[in-house]
Coordinates of C-alpha atoms in Angstrom, one line a residue:
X154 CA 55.5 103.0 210.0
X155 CA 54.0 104.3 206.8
X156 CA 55.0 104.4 202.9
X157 CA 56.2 107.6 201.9
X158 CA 54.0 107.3 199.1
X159 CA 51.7 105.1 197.1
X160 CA 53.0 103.9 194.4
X161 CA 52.7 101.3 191.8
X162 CA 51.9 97.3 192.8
X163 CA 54.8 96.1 191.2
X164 CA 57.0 98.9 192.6
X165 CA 58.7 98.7 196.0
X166 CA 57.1 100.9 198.8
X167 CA 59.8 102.7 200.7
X168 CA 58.8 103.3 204.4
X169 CA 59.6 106.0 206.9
X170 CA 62.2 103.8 208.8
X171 CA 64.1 105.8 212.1
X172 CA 66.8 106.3 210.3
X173 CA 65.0 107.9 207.0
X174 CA 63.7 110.3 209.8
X175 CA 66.5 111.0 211.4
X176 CA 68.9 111.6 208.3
X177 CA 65.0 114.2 207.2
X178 CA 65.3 115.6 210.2
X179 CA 69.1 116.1 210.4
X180 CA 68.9 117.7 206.8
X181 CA 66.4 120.2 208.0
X182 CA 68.1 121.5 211.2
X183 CA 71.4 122.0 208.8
X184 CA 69.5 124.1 206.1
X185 CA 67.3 125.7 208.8
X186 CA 70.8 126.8 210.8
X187 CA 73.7 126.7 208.7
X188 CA 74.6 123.7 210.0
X189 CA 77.8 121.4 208.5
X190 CA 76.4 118.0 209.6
X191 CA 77.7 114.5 209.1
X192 CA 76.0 111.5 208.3
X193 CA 77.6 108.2 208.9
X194 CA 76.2 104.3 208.0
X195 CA 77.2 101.2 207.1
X196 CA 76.8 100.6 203.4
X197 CA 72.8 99.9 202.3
X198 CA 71.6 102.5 205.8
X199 CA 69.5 104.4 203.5
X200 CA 71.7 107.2 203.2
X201 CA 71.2 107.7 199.4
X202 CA 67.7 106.8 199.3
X203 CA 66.8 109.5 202.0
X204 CA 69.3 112.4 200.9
X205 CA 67.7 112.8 196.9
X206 CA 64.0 112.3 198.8
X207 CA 65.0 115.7 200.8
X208 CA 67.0 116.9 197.7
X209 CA 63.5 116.3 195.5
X210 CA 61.3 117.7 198.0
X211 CA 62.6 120.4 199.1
X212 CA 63.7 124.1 197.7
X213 CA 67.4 125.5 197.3
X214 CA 68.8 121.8 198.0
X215 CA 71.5 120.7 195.7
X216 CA 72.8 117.4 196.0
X217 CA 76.1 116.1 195.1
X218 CA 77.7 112.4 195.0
X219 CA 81.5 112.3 195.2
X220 CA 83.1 109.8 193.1
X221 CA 86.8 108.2 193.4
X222 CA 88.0 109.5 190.2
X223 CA 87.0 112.8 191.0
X224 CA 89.9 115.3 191.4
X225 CA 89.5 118.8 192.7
X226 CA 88.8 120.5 189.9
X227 CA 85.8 118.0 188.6
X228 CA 84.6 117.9 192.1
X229 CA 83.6 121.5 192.0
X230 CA 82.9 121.3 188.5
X231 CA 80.4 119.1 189.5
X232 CA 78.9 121.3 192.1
X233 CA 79.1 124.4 189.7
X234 CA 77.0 122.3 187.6
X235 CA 74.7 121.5 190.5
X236 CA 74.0 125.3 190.9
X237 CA 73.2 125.4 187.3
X238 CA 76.5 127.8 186.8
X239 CA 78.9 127.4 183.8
X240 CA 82.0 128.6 185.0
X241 CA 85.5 127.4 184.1
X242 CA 88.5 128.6 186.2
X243 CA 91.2 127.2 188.8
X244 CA 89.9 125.7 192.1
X245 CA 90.0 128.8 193.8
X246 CA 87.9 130.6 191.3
X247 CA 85.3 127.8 191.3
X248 CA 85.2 128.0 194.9
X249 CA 84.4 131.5 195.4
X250 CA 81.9 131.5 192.7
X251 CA 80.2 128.6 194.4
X252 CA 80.5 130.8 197.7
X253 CA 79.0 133.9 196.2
X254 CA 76.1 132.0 194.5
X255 CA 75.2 130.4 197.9
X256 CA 75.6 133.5 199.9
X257 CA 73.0 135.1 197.5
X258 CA 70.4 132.4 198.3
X259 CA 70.8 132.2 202.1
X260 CA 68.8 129.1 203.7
X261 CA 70.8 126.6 200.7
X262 CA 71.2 122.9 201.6
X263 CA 74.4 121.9 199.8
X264 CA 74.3 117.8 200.4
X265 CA 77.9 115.7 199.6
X266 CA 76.7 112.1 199.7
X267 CA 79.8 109.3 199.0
X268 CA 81.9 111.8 201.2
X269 CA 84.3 109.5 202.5
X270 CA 85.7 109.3 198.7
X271 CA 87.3 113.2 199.4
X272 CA 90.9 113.3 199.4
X273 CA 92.4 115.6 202.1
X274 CA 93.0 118.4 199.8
X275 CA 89.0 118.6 198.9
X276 CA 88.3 118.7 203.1
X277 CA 90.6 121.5 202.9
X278 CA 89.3 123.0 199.9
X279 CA 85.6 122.5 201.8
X280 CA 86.8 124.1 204.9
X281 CA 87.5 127.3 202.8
X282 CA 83.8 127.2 200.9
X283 CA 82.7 126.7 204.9
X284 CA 83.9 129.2 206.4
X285 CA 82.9 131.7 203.6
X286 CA 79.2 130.5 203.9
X287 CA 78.7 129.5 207.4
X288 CA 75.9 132.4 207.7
X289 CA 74.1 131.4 204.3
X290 CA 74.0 127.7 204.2
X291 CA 73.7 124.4 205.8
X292 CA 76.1 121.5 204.4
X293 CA 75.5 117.5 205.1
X294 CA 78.6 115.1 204.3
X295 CA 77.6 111.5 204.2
X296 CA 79.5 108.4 204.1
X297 CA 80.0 105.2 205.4
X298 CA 81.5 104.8 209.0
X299 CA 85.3 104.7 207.7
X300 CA 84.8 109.0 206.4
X301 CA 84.5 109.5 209.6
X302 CA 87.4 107.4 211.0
X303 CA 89.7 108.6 208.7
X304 CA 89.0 112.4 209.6
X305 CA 89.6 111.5 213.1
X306 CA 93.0 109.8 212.1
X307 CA 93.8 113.1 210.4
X308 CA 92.7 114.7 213.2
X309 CA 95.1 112.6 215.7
X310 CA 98.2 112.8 212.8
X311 CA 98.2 116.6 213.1
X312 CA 97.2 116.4 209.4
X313 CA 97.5 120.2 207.8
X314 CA 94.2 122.1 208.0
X315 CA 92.1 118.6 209.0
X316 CA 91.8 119.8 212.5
X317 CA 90.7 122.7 211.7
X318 CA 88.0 121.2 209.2
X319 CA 86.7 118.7 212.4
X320 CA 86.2 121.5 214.4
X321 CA 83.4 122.9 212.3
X322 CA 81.5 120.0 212.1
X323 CA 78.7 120.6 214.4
X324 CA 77.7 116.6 214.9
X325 CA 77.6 113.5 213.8
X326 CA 74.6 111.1 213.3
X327 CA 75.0 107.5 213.2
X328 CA 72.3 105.3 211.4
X329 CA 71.5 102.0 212.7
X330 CA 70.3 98.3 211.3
X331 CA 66.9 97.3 210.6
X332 CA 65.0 96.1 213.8
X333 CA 62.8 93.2 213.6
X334 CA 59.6 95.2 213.8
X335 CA 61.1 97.2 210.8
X336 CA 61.8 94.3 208.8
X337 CA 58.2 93.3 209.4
X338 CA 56.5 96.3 209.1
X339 CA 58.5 97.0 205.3
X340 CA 57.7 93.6 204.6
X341 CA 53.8 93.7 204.7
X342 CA 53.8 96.8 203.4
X343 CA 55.2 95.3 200.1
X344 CA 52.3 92.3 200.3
X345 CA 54.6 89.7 202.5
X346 CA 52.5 88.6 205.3
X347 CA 53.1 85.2 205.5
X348 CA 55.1 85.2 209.1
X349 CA 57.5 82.4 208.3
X350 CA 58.8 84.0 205.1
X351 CA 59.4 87.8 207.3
X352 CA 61.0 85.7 210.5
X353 CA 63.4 84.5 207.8
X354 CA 64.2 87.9 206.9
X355 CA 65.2 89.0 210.6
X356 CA 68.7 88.6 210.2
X357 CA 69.2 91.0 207.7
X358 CA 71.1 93.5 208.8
X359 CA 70.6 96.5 206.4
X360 CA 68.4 98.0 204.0
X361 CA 69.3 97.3 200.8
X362 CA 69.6 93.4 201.3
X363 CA 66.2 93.9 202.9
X364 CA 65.1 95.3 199.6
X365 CA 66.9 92.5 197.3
X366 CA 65.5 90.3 199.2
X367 CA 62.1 91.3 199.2
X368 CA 62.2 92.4 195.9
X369 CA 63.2 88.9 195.1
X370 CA 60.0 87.0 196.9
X371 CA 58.0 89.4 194.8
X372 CA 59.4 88.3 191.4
X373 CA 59.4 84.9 192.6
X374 CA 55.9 84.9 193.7
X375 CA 54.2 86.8 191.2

């Protein structure tokens, strides 16, 4: 494995784990194909950390972080915003301007991270801006492994519309913990090569402990 980049001593190196290239990689085929994508992991996976890396590198990607207090209306003020369009109407009218600006620049990435936050009512709402884009632009949904159970639980209650939504979703990809030849290999890479100090770190079992932990020795050790 390698750092994505050099950066400053002092600065945490972030490494092209598996999953950071499989979440990459998983962005690309949805913007490439129109894809609506899923991306589910346990909390500290590396979700957020990969998703703005392929939101900053790349063209036409807009990124988006749902939030609990978000109702409808913000959501998709939020995404107007995201666009870079001011526009003010009901959620319908926000949706179809969002629809027509993405359908103008065919090959868009529209990314939802913190997706299992959506209410029902904003699935439904994304089914509609789906289906009126589905030739124009690729969509990724992340969230932890509980957005996905709760669709499915939708799914099995007959829930209005939720089926409907499930069955656009082309796949889901499902991140995995650190291994301990990851752990290691981010480990040196930040300037921790004494072997007792990484074996201690083994048991870690996801990314950002690894990095609070790590991040930690450094301070310490400095």
């Amino acid at each position: 494995m390698k750092p994505i980049e050099k950066q400053n001593k002092k600065e945490f190196k972030i490494v092209i784990t598996p999953n950071f290239e499989a979440v990459t990689n998983t962005c690309k085929l949805a913007q490439d194909h129109h894809r609506l994508e899923c991306i589910v992991g346990y909390p500290g996976a590396g979700k957020t950390t990969t998703l703005t890396a392929y939101f900053n590198r790349n063209q036409k990607v807009y990124y988006v972080s749902a939030k609990n207090i978000m109702n409808r209306k913000q959501f998709f003020s939020e995404v107007l915003s995201k666009l870079g369009i001011d526009f003010v109407g009901t959620v319908y009218e926000m949706v179809q301007v969002i629809c027509q600006h993405l359908n103008k620049n065919s090959g868009s990435l529209l990314i939802i991270d913190e997706a299992g936050k959506l209410n029902n009512g904003l699935l439904l709402d994304l089914h509609d801006l789906r289906n009126e884009t589905d030739q124009t632009t690729g969509i990724i949904m992340a969230g932890c492994e509980y957005f996905k159970s709760n669709i499915e639980r939708s799914v099995a209650r007959q829930k209005q519309g939720i089926p409907e939504f499930y069955s656009r979703i082309v796949g889901f990809l499902h991140l995995r913990p650190p291994t301990k030849k990851e752990i290691g290999s981010i480990c040196e890479i930040n300037g921790i090569t004494d072997s007792n100090v990484i074996s201690g770190l083994y048991g870690i079992a996801d990314y950002r402990k690894l990095y609070n932990s790590i991040m930690n020795h450094l301070l310490l050790n400095s």
